[in-house]
mmCIF file of C-alpha atoms and ligand atoms in Angstrom:
data_model
loop_
_atom_site.group_PDB
_atom_site.id
_atom_site.type_symbol
_atom_site.label_atom_id
_atom_site.label_comp_id
_atom_site.label_asym_id
_atom_site.label_seq_id
_atom_site.Cartn_x
_atom_site.Cartn_y
_atom_site.Cartn_z
ATOM 1 C CA UNK A 13 21.688 9.128 74.442
ATOM 2 C CA UNK A 14 23.186 8.104 71.085
ATOM 3 C CA UNK A 15 25.204 5.147 72.307
ATOM 4 C CA UNK A 16 22.343 3.699 74.308
ATOM 5 C CA UNK A 17 20.543 0.712 72.835
ATOM 6 C CA UNK A 18 17.179 1.487 71.304
ATOM 7 C CA UNK A 19 13.907 0.087 72.618
ATOM 8 C CA UNK A 20 10.544 0.359 70.888
ATOM 9 C CA UNK A 21 7.181 -0.586 72.325
ATOM 10 C CA UNK A 22 3.602 0.590 72.308
ATOM 11 C CA UNK A 23 0.028 -0.014 73.351
ATOM 12 C CA UNK A 24 -3.160 0.266 71.364
ATOM 13 C CA UNK A 25 -5.700 2.896 72.394
ATOM 14 C CA UNK A 26 -8.396 0.366 71.578
ATOM 15 C CA UNK A 27 -9.996 0.758 74.998
ATOM 16 C CA UNK A 28 -8.918 1.502 78.532
ATOM 17 C CA UNK A 29 -5.514 0.135 79.473
ATOM 18 C CA UNK A 30 -5.824 -2.729 81.926
ATOM 19 C CA UNK A 31 -3.952 -4.013 84.921
ATOM 20 C CA UNK A 32 -2.461 -6.495 82.418
ATOM 21 C CA UNK A 33 -1.013 -3.675 80.323
ATOM 22 C CA UNK A 34 0.302 -2.035 83.489
ATOM 23 C CA UNK A 35 2.015 -5.095 84.972
ATOM 24 C CA UNK A 36 2.995 -6.711 81.676
ATOM 25 C CA UNK A 37 4.176 -3.604 79.863
ATOM 26 C CA UNK A 38 4.161 -0.130 81.441
ATOM 27 C CA UNK A 39 5.841 -1.058 84.723
ATOM 28 C CA UNK A 40 8.628 -2.736 82.780
ATOM 29 C CA UNK A 41 9.028 0.227 80.464
ATOM 30 C CA UNK A 42 9.674 2.453 83.473
ATOM 31 C CA UNK A 43 12.493 0.159 84.525
ATOM 32 C CA UNK A 44 14.166 0.518 81.126
ATOM 33 C CA UNK A 45 14.141 4.274 80.764
ATOM 34 C CA UNK A 46 17.510 5.054 82.325
ATOM 35 C CA UNK A 47 19.502 2.408 80.553
ATOM 36 C CA UNK A 48 17.987 2.621 77.071
ATOM 37 C CA UNK A 49 16.860 5.119 74.473
ATOM 38 C CA UNK A 50 13.152 4.260 74.478
ATOM 39 C CA UNK A 51 10.403 5.023 71.999
ATOM 40 C CA UNK A 52 6.996 4.424 73.544
ATOM 41 C CA UNK A 53 4.257 4.791 71.014
ATOM 42 C CA UNK A 54 0.468 5.020 71.163
ATOM 43 C CA UNK A 55 -0.357 2.790 68.247
ATOM 44 C CA UNK A 56 -3.623 4.318 67.062
ATOM 45 C CA UNK A 57 -3.246 2.968 63.508
ATOM 46 C CA UNK A 58 -3.194 -0.527 64.927
ATOM 47 C CA UNK A 59 -6.289 0.198 66.975
ATOM 48 C CA UNK A 60 -8.373 0.981 63.883
ATOM 49 C CA UNK A 61 -7.893 -2.535 62.533
ATOM 50 C CA UNK A 62 -11.001 -3.244 64.589
ATOM 51 C CA UNK A 63 -13.906 -0.772 64.477
ATOM 52 C CA UNK A 64 -13.485 2.169 66.863
ATOM 53 C CA UNK A 65 -15.849 4.977 67.724
ATOM 54 C CA UNK A 66 -13.886 8.061 66.479
ATOM 55 C CA UNK A 67 -14.525 10.207 69.530
ATOM 56 C CA UNK A 68 -13.628 7.353 71.881
ATOM 57 C CA UNK A 69 -10.436 6.670 69.944
ATOM 58 C CA UNK A 70 -9.375 10.310 70.296
ATOM 59 C CA UNK A 71 -10.131 10.262 74.001
ATOM 60 C CA UNK A 72 -8.473 6.899 74.599
ATOM 61 C CA UNK A 73 -5.327 7.964 72.756
ATOM 62 C CA UNK A 74 -4.815 10.984 74.986
ATOM 63 C CA UNK A 75 -5.652 8.897 78.038
ATOM 64 C CA UNK A 76 -3.077 6.275 77.080
ATOM 65 C CA UNK A 77 -0.445 9.010 76.975
ATOM 66 C CA UNK A 78 -1.533 10.205 80.432
ATOM 67 C CA UNK A 79 -1.386 6.603 81.676
ATOM 68 C CA UNK A 80 2.157 6.190 80.367
ATOM 69 C CA UNK A 81 3.283 9.282 82.231
ATOM 70 C CA UNK A 82 1.251 8.467 85.353
ATOM 71 C CA UNK A 83 2.962 5.042 85.488
ATOM 72 C CA UNK A 84 6.311 6.775 85.803
ATOM 73 C CA UNK A 85 7.393 6.889 82.165
ATOM 74 C CA UNK A 86 9.281 10.163 82.036
ATOM 75 C CA UNK A 87 8.631 12.228 78.877
ATOM 76 C CA UNK A 88 12.029 13.882 79.320
ATOM 77 C CA UNK A 89 13.877 10.579 79.171
ATOM 78 C CA UNK A 90 11.772 8.798 76.547
ATOM 79 C CA UNK A 91 10.162 9.599 73.235
ATOM 80 C CA UNK A 92 6.390 9.409 73.739
ATOM 81 C CA UNK A 93 4.383 9.841 70.582
ATOM 82 C CA UNK A 94 1.299 8.949 68.590
ATOM 83 C CA UNK A 95 1.892 6.559 65.716
ATOM 84 C CA UNK A 96 -0.296 8.359 63.155
ATOM 85 C CA UNK A 97 1.715 11.561 63.689
ATOM 86 C CA UNK A 98 4.760 9.999 62.060
ATOM 87 C CA UNK A 99 3.688 9.075 58.546
ATOM 88 C CA UNK A 100 6.865 7.066 57.948
ATOM 89 C CA UNK A 101 5.191 4.175 59.795
ATOM 90 C CA UNK A 102 2.610 3.602 57.093
ATOM 91 C CA UNK A 103 5.044 4.441 54.301
ATOM 92 C CA UNK A 104 7.592 1.868 55.391
ATOM 93 C CA UNK A 105 4.796 -0.573 55.973
ATOM 94 C CA UNK A 106 3.880 -0.409 52.290
ATOM 95 C CA UNK A 107 7.416 -1.305 51.251
ATOM 96 C CA UNK A 108 7.564 -4.136 53.781
ATOM 97 C CA UNK A 109 4.276 -5.460 52.430
ATOM 98 C CA UNK A 110 6.028 -6.020 49.128
ATOM 99 C CA UNK A 111 8.438 -8.468 50.752
ATOM 100 C CA UNK A 112 5.914 -10.177 53.056
ATOM 101 C CA UNK A 113 4.353 -13.385 51.883
ATOM 102 C CA UNK A 114 0.683 -14.221 52.283
ATOM 103 C CA UNK A 115 1.818 -17.598 53.651
ATOM 104 C CA UNK A 116 3.605 -16.051 56.623
ATOM 105 C CA UNK A 117 0.747 -13.655 57.365
ATOM 106 C CA UNK A 118 -1.720 -16.548 57.235
ATOM 107 C CA UNK A 119 0.200 -18.191 60.067
ATOM 108 C CA UNK A 120 -0.162 -15.293 62.512
ATOM 109 C CA UNK A 121 -2.198 -16.552 65.452
ATOM 110 C CA UNK A 122 -3.463 -13.118 66.467
ATOM 111 C CA UNK A 123 -4.988 -12.691 63.019
ATOM 112 C CA UNK A 124 -6.576 -16.101 63.226
ATOM 113 C CA UNK A 125 -8.059 -15.281 66.642
ATOM 114 C CA UNK A 126 -9.216 -11.773 65.840
ATOM 115 C CA UNK A 127 -10.683 -12.850 62.525
ATOM 116 C CA UNK A 128 -12.760 -15.435 64.346
ATOM 117 C CA UNK A 129 -14.096 -12.681 66.612
ATOM 118 C CA UNK A 130 -14.939 -10.180 63.883
ATOM 119 C CA UNK A 131 -15.655 -12.311 60.855
ATOM 120 C CA UNK A 132 -18.413 -9.929 59.820
ATOM 121 C CA UNK A 133 -15.971 -7.083 59.151
ATOM 122 C CA UNK A 134 -12.784 -8.906 58.431
ATOM 123 C CA UNK A 135 -10.563 -6.275 56.840
ATOM 124 C CA UNK A 136 -7.252 -6.346 55.037
ATOM 125 C CA UNK A 137 -5.567 -4.160 57.670
ATOM 126 C CA UNK A 138 -6.137 -6.787 60.329
ATOM 127 C CA UNK A 139 -4.276 -9.148 58.060
ATOM 128 C CA UNK A 140 -1.316 -6.842 57.408
ATOM 129 C CA UNK A 141 -1.209 -5.579 61.023
ATOM 130 C CA UNK A 142 2.044 -7.480 61.747
ATOM 131 C CA UNK A 143 3.714 -5.735 58.794
ATOM 132 C CA UNK A 144 2.825 -2.335 60.243
ATOM 133 C CA UNK A 145 4.185 -3.543 63.560
ATOM 134 C CA UNK A 146 7.423 -4.586 61.848
ATOM 135 C CA UNK A 147 7.594 -1.127 60.355
ATOM 136 C CA UNK A 148 7.093 0.493 63.799
ATOM 137 C CA UNK A 149 10.039 -1.449 65.129
ATOM 138 C CA UNK A 150 12.425 -1.322 62.175
ATOM 139 C CA UNK A 151 12.047 2.424 61.527
ATOM 140 C CA UNK A 152 13.924 3.255 64.718
ATOM 141 C CA UNK A 153 16.779 0.763 64.180
ATOM 142 C CA UNK A 154 15.493 -0.867 67.330
ATOM 143 C CA UNK A 155 17.801 -3.178 69.253
ATOM 144 C CA UNK A 156 15.293 -4.571 71.724
ATOM 145 C CA UNK A 157 11.544 -4.995 71.844
ATOM 146 C CA UNK A 158 9.904 -5.778 75.172
ATOM 147 C CA UNK A 159 7.141 -8.129 74.160
ATOM 148 C CA UNK A 160 4.713 -10.397 75.866
ATOM 149 C CA UNK A 161 4.389 -14.032 74.891
ATOM 150 C CA UNK A 162 1.476 -13.096 72.612
ATOM 151 C CA UNK A 163 3.612 -10.765 70.497
ATOM 152 C CA UNK A 164 6.622 -13.048 69.986
ATOM 153 C CA UNK A 165 5.399 -14.282 66.637
ATOM 154 C CA UNK A 166 5.016 -10.728 65.368
ATOM 155 C CA UNK A 167 8.528 -9.849 66.453
ATOM 156 C CA UNK A 168 9.803 -12.924 64.655
ATOM 157 C CA UNK A 169 8.173 -11.613 61.482
ATOM 158 C CA UNK A 170 9.852 -8.223 61.987
ATOM 159 C CA UNK A 171 13.196 -9.989 62.283
ATOM 160 C CA UNK A 172 12.554 -12.041 59.158
ATOM 161 C CA UNK A 173 11.540 -8.983 57.151
ATOM 162 C CA UNK A 174 14.623 -7.059 58.314
ATOM 163 C CA UNK A 175 16.894 -9.907 57.301
ATOM 164 C CA UNK A 176 15.105 -10.397 53.994
ATOM 165 C CA UNK A 177 15.372 -6.723 53.111
ATOM 166 C CA UNK A 178 19.028 -6.582 54.164
ATOM 167 C CA UNK A 179 19.840 -9.617 52.018
ATOM 168 C CA UNK A 180 17.980 -8.330 49.008
ATOM 169 C CA UNK A 181 19.023 -4.669 49.101
ATOM 170 C CA UNK A 182 22.119 -4.568 51.408
ATOM 171 C CA UNK A 183 22.401 -3.840 55.111
ATOM 172 C CA UNK A 184 19.651 -1.378 56.093
ATOM 173 C CA UNK A 185 17.824 -2.503 59.216
ATOM 174 C CA UNK A 186 19.048 -3.533 62.618
ATOM 175 C CA UNK A 187 17.591 -6.986 63.342
ATOM 176 C CA UNK A 188 15.725 -6.528 66.659
ATOM 177 C CA UNK A 189 15.873 -8.930 69.579
ATOM 178 C CA UNK A 190 13.098 -9.664 72.070
ATOM 179 C CA UNK A 191 13.611 -8.152 75.489
ATOM 180 C CA UNK A 192 12.513 -10.558 78.162
ATOM 181 C CA UNK A 193 11.454 -8.672 81.268
ATOM 182 C CA UNK A 194 12.772 -9.844 84.605
ATOM 183 C CA UNK A 195 9.384 -9.365 86.214
ATOM 184 C CA UNK A 196 5.844 -9.042 84.981
ATOM 185 C CA UNK A 197 3.758 -12.069 84.393
ATOM 186 C CA UNK A 198 1.051 -12.438 81.822
ATOM 187 C CA UNK A 199 -2.089 -11.338 83.582
ATOM 188 C CA UNK A 200 -5.123 -13.441 82.818
ATOM 189 C CA UNK A 201 -8.820 -12.714 82.503
ATOM 190 C CA UNK A 202 -10.633 -12.705 85.842
ATOM 191 C CA UNK A 203 -13.511 -14.560 84.244
ATOM 192 C CA UNK A 204 -11.642 -17.067 82.069
ATOM 193 C CA UNK A 205 -8.220 -17.366 83.667
ATOM 194 C CA UNK A 206 -6.784 -19.405 80.815
ATOM 195 C CA UNK A 207 -7.236 -16.394 78.498
ATOM 196 C CA UNK A 208 -5.178 -13.211 78.799
ATOM 197 C CA UNK A 209 -6.725 -10.123 80.347
ATOM 198 C CA UNK A 210 -7.735 -7.954 77.414
ATOM 199 C CA UNK A 211 -9.022 -4.384 77.283
ATOM 200 C CA UNK A 212 -11.439 -5.210 74.495
ATOM 201 C CA UNK A 213 -13.046 -8.118 76.336
ATOM 202 C CA UNK A 214 -16.816 -7.858 76.038
ATOM 203 C CA UNK A 215 -17.196 -8.896 79.646
ATOM 204 C CA UNK A 216 -16.180 -5.950 81.839
ATOM 205 C CA UNK A 217 -15.729 -8.247 84.808
ATOM 206 C CA UNK A 218 -12.887 -9.963 82.981
ATOM 207 C CA UNK A 219 -10.494 -7.046 83.343
ATOM 208 C CA UNK A 220 -9.510 -4.312 85.764
ATOM 209 C CA UNK A 221 -8.695 -0.952 84.259
ATOM 210 C CA UNK A 222 -5.556 0.885 85.304
ATOM 211 C CA UNK A 223 -7.866 3.674 86.384
ATOM 212 C CA UNK A 224 -10.856 2.254 88.144
ATOM 213 C CA UNK A 225 -12.712 3.037 91.360
ATOM 214 C CA UNK A 226 -11.838 1.076 94.481
ATOM 215 C CA UNK A 227 -15.385 -0.269 94.687
ATOM 216 C CA UNK A 228 -15.339 -1.564 91.164
ATOM 217 C CA UNK A 229 -11.951 -3.230 91.722
ATOM 218 C CA UNK A 230 -13.255 -4.911 94.878
ATOM 219 C CA UNK A 231 -16.391 -6.107 93.109
ATOM 220 C CA UNK A 232 -14.467 -7.576 90.180
ATOM 221 C CA UNK A 233 -11.934 -9.370 92.362
ATOM 222 C CA UNK A 234 -14.749 -10.802 94.469
ATOM 223 C CA UNK A 235 -16.341 -12.170 91.301
ATOM 224 C CA UNK A 236 -13.061 -13.504 89.896
ATOM 225 C CA UNK A 237 -13.359 -17.139 88.868
ATOM 226 C CA UNK A 238 -11.377 -19.513 91.082
ATOM 227 C CA UNK A 239 -12.026 -23.207 91.738
ATOM 228 C CA UNK A 240 -13.430 -25.569 94.341
ATOM 229 C CA UNK A 241 -10.072 -26.718 95.720
ATOM 230 C CA UNK A 242 -10.095 -23.980 98.370
ATOM 231 C CA UNK A 243 -6.323 -23.727 98.915
ATOM 232 C CA UNK A 244 -4.292 -20.622 98.010
ATOM 233 C CA UNK A 245 -1.622 -22.377 96.007
ATOM 234 C CA UNK A 246 0.366 -21.344 92.941
ATOM 235 C CA UNK A 247 -0.506 -24.174 90.606
ATOM 236 C CA UNK A 248 -1.457 -24.661 86.965
ATOM 237 C CA UNK A 249 -4.449 -26.639 88.132
ATOM 238 C CA UNK A 250 -5.763 -23.463 89.767
ATOM 239 C CA UNK A 251 -5.352 -20.835 87.035
ATOM 240 C CA UNK A 252 -7.690 -18.319 88.681
ATOM 241 C CA UNK A 253 -5.879 -18.409 92.022
ATOM 242 C CA UNK A 254 -2.502 -18.453 90.278
ATOM 243 C CA UNK A 255 -3.434 -15.296 88.412
ATOM 244 C CA UNK A 256 -4.501 -13.513 91.592
ATOM 245 C CA UNK A 257 -1.258 -14.567 93.300
ATOM 246 C CA UNK A 258 0.719 -13.170 90.368
ATOM 247 C CA UNK A 259 -1.092 -9.846 90.619
ATOM 248 C CA UNK A 260 -0.730 -9.761 94.402
ATOM 249 C CA UNK A 261 2.966 -10.578 94.223
ATOM 250 C CA UNK A 262 3.728 -8.066 91.485
ATOM 251 C CA UNK A 263 1.996 -5.166 93.180
ATOM 252 C CA UNK A 264 3.017 -5.908 96.777
ATOM 253 C CA UNK A 265 6.580 -7.077 96.185
ATOM 254 C CA UNK A 266 5.863 -10.190 98.275
ATOM 255 C CA UNK A 267 7.127 -13.498 96.928
ATOM 256 C CA UNK A 268 4.769 -16.241 95.833
ATOM 257 C CA UNK A 269 5.857 -18.468 98.744
ATOM 258 C CA UNK A 270 5.218 -15.660 101.220
ATOM 259 C CA UNK A 271 1.710 -15.233 99.852
ATOM 260 C CA UNK A 272 1.005 -18.976 99.936
ATOM 261 C CA UNK A 273 2.177 -19.085 103.561
ATOM 262 C CA UNK A 274 0.160 -16.022 104.559
ATOM 263 C CA UNK A 275 -3.080 -17.647 103.385
ATOM 264 C CA UNK A 276 -2.421 -21.193 104.499
ATOM 265 C CA UNK A 277 -5.577 -22.562 106.078
ATOM 266 C CA UNK A 278 -7.583 -19.488 105.086
ATOM 267 C CA UNK A 279 -10.299 -19.499 102.466
ATOM 268 C CA UNK A 280 -10.495 -17.584 99.205
ATOM 269 C CA UNK A 281 -12.680 -14.875 100.777
ATOM 270 C CA UNK A 282 -9.955 -13.220 102.805
ATOM 271 C CA UNK A 283 -7.350 -13.803 100.073
ATOM 272 C CA UNK A 284 -9.558 -12.057 97.543
ATOM 273 C CA UNK A 285 -10.320 -9.163 99.905
ATOM 274 C CA UNK A 286 -6.607 -8.611 100.461
ATOM 275 C CA UNK A 287 -5.802 -8.968 96.757
ATOM 276 C CA UNK A 288 -8.358 -6.279 95.979
ATOM 277 C CA UNK A 289 -6.748 -3.941 98.542
ATOM 278 C CA UNK A 290 -3.286 -4.595 97.103
ATOM 279 C CA UNK A 291 -4.618 -3.614 93.675
ATOM 280 C CA UNK A 292 -6.423 -0.521 94.966
ATOM 281 C CA UNK A 293 -3.299 0.656 96.790
ATOM 282 C CA UNK A 294 -0.923 -0.365 93.995
ATOM 283 C CA UNK A 295 -2.835 1.678 91.457
ATOM 284 C CA UNK A 296 -3.591 4.624 93.757
ATOM 285 C CA UNK A 297 -0.501 6.725 92.935
ATOM 286 C CA UNK A 298 -1.024 6.069 89.228
ATOM 287 C CA UNK A 299 -4.664 7.120 89.453
ATOM 288 C CA UNK A 300 -3.848 10.297 91.364
ATOM 289 C CA UNK A 301 -1.152 11.374 88.936
ATOM 290 C CA UNK A 302 -3.380 10.467 85.997
ATOM 291 C CA UNK A 303 -6.220 12.644 87.261
ATOM 292 C CA UNK A 304 -3.844 15.582 87.599
ATOM 293 C CA UNK A 305 -2.465 15.072 84.114
ATOM 294 C CA UNK A 306 -5.890 14.985 82.507
ATOM 295 C CA UNK A 307 -6.560 18.439 83.932
ATOM 296 C CA UNK A 308 -3.645 19.713 81.894
ATOM 297 C CA UNK A 309 -4.386 18.876 78.264
ATOM 298 C CA UNK A 310 -1.929 21.535 77.038
ATOM 299 C CA UNK A 311 0.891 19.712 78.736
ATOM 300 C CA UNK A 312 -0.119 16.409 77.145
ATOM 301 C CA UNK A 313 -0.308 18.079 73.739
ATOM 302 C CA UNK A 314 3.176 19.490 74.157
ATOM 303 C CA UNK A 315 4.507 16.052 75.052
ATOM 304 C CA UNK A 316 3.030 14.316 72.033
ATOM 305 C CA UNK A 317 4.034 17.155 69.716
ATOM 306 C CA UNK A 318 7.650 17.051 70.882
ATOM 307 C CA UNK A 319 7.590 13.268 70.764
ATOM 308 C CA UNK A 320 6.420 13.236 67.145
ATOM 309 C CA UNK A 321 9.190 15.662 66.128
ATOM 310 C CA UNK A 322 11.842 13.556 67.760
ATOM 311 C CA UNK A 323 10.485 10.276 66.430
ATOM 312 C CA UNK A 324 10.073 11.667 62.944
ATOM 313 C CA UNK A 325 13.693 12.782 62.743
ATOM 314 C CA UNK A 326 14.847 9.226 63.422
ATOM 315 C CA UNK A 327 12.170 7.552 61.294
ATOM 316 C CA UNK A 328 12.726 9.644 58.205
ATOM 317 C CA UNK A 329 16.396 8.661 58.045
ATOM 318 C CA UNK A 330 15.500 4.992 57.784
ATOM 319 C CA UNK A 331 12.631 5.606 55.370
ATOM 320 C CA UNK A 332 14.838 7.631 52.990
ATOM 321 C CA UNK A 333 17.417 4.857 52.954
ATOM 322 C CA UNK A 334 14.735 2.284 52.220
ATOM 323 C CA UNK A 335 13.146 4.265 49.400
ATOM 324 C CA UNK A 336 16.528 4.797 47.809
ATOM 325 C CA UNK A 337 17.514 1.156 48.051
ATOM 326 C CA UNK A 338 14.349 -0.126 46.411
ATOM 327 C CA UNK A 339 14.872 2.287 43.521
ATOM 328 C CA UNK A 340 12.423 5.116 44.185
ATOM 329 C CA UNK A 341 13.695 8.440 42.859
ATOM 330 C CA UNK A 342 14.246 10.850 45.756
ATOM 331 C CA UNK A 343 11.882 13.815 45.608
ATOM 332 C CA UNK A 344 13.386 17.118 44.397
ATOM 333 C CA UNK A 345 12.275 20.305 46.064
ATOM 334 C CA UNK A 346 12.135 23.398 43.863
HETATM 335 N N1 AQP B 32 -2.943 -9.469 80.036
HETATM 336 C C1 AQP B 32 -1.728 -9.026 79.825
HETATM 337 N N2 AQP B 32 -0.702 -9.409 80.598
HETATM 338 C C2 AQP B 32 0.540 -8.952 80.389
HETATM 339 N N3 AQP B 32 0.859 -8.096 79.410
HETATM 340 C C3 AQP B 32 -0.127 -7.668 78.605
HETATM 341 N N4 AQP B 32 -0.149 -6.826 77.549
HETATM 342 C C4 AQP B 32 -1.421 -6.718 77.090
HETATM 343 N N5 AQP B 32 -2.247 -7.478 77.821
HETATM 344 C C5 AQP B 32 -1.474 -8.091 78.761
HETATM 345 C C6 AQP B 32 1.020 -6.138 77.024
HETATM 346 O O1 AQP B 32 0.709 -4.768 76.920
HETATM 347 C C7 AQP B 32 1.364 -4.200 75.790
HETATM 348 C C8 AQP B 32 0.377 -3.403 74.992
HETATM 349 O O2 AQP B 32 -0.590 -4.241 74.451
HETATM 350 P P1 AQP B 32 -1.605 -3.683 73.387
HETATM 351 O O3 AQP B 32 -2.522 -2.755 74.047
HETATM 352 O O4 AQP B 32 -0.873 -3.135 72.239
HETATM 353 O O5 AQP B 32 -2.365 -4.860 72.786
HETATM 354 P P2 AQP B 32 -2.751 -6.256 73.230
HETATM 355 O O6 AQP B 32 -1.570 -7.041 73.687
HETATM 356 O O7 AQP B 32 -3.553 -6.833 72.111
HETATM 357 O O8 AQP B 32 -3.655 -5.930 74.496
HETATM 358 P P3 AQP B 32 -5.173 -6.133 74.629
HETATM 359 O O9 AQP B 32 -5.559 -5.480 75.913
HETATM 360 O O10 AQP B 32 -5.526 -7.586 74.491
HETATM 361 O O11 AQP B 32 -5.731 -5.277 73.446
HETATM 362 P P4 AQP B 32 -6.950 -5.548 72.530
HETATM 363 O O12 AQP B 32 -7.996 -6.095 73.446
HETATM 364 O O13 AQP B 32 -7.319 -4.218 71.973
HETATM 365 O O14 AQP B 32 -6.496 -6.517 71.502
HETATM 366 C C9 AQP B 32 1.986 -5.349 75.017
HETATM 367 O O15 AQP B 32 3.374 -5.363 75.298
HETATM 368 C C10 AQP B 32 1.310 -6.566 75.571
HETATM 369 O O16 AQP B 32 2.146 -7.713 75.532
#
């Protein structure tokens, strides 16, 4: 375990995980678990940067854990834990805030986008979110971070902060690298296919949950926005169709060319019907395992309790080093 490279990643329990989270993140995490020492976190402190209903947040957090495991992420091989259970995340974040400039935080596109959406309750945590994310990553001396396109800028900040701290106070943090997954496209909204599929989209037809009934999946795929060209072709001019082909290909294992050939001369109707079935069947084993897991809350509690212990042991080592280097007197216990 010790000589394996370290991976850190997480998802926010800010809603129900989507097919985008599954294809773009969870499925890839499964593929990494034998080769790497992986920390997969449920980043609840990130989720509260936008208003959450407390009881929903609690429920979603436990459900995210069940979804990780149901996707094939093995709690024996990986460290699965809840971010707020390891207080070193917020503690390191404070120190990293002291070396982060307002200028670099102003440039973060996610902040710009989210602040447009929730101008009414624009809070400081939304602004310093990338610093907390840097702290998540750097605490574990992470080598590799599997990130989507949308998170690249945040990882770049984590790298800059690690280097800055190391230069100012001597070598402390490993400078993490992005891990580019071999498979797993960015899954787009079914309603606005130039936007990514997002679990907090106000329009429920824009996303498919990882756990959703077959009927609802069929209905949403049927309503998915396409175009008037009428040809099943993988092209940037047809973002809706391209997105459905990506989903189809990822979940069926068929290549894009195979799919294009299969639907040559056929309309979108049959292509959409088949895509919906591929999704229903692709998610079926996940849904079945998930339903079993939710019946066993004690098991889930044991997993996140053990995960927090394991994560904390690693995190505290880095935090102690950091506190010492910046000149904080180590606490004495009497
Ligand atoms: N549509 C997507 N396609 C591919 N990958 C995706 N990810 C998210 N959406 C897609 C990847 O999933 C991981 C966890 O993401 P997250 O839940 O932490 O936050 P997010 O990226 O901000 O996802 P959402 O659904 O858009 O959340 P909200 O709506 O709450 O802001 C990440 O690795 C991400 O790349």
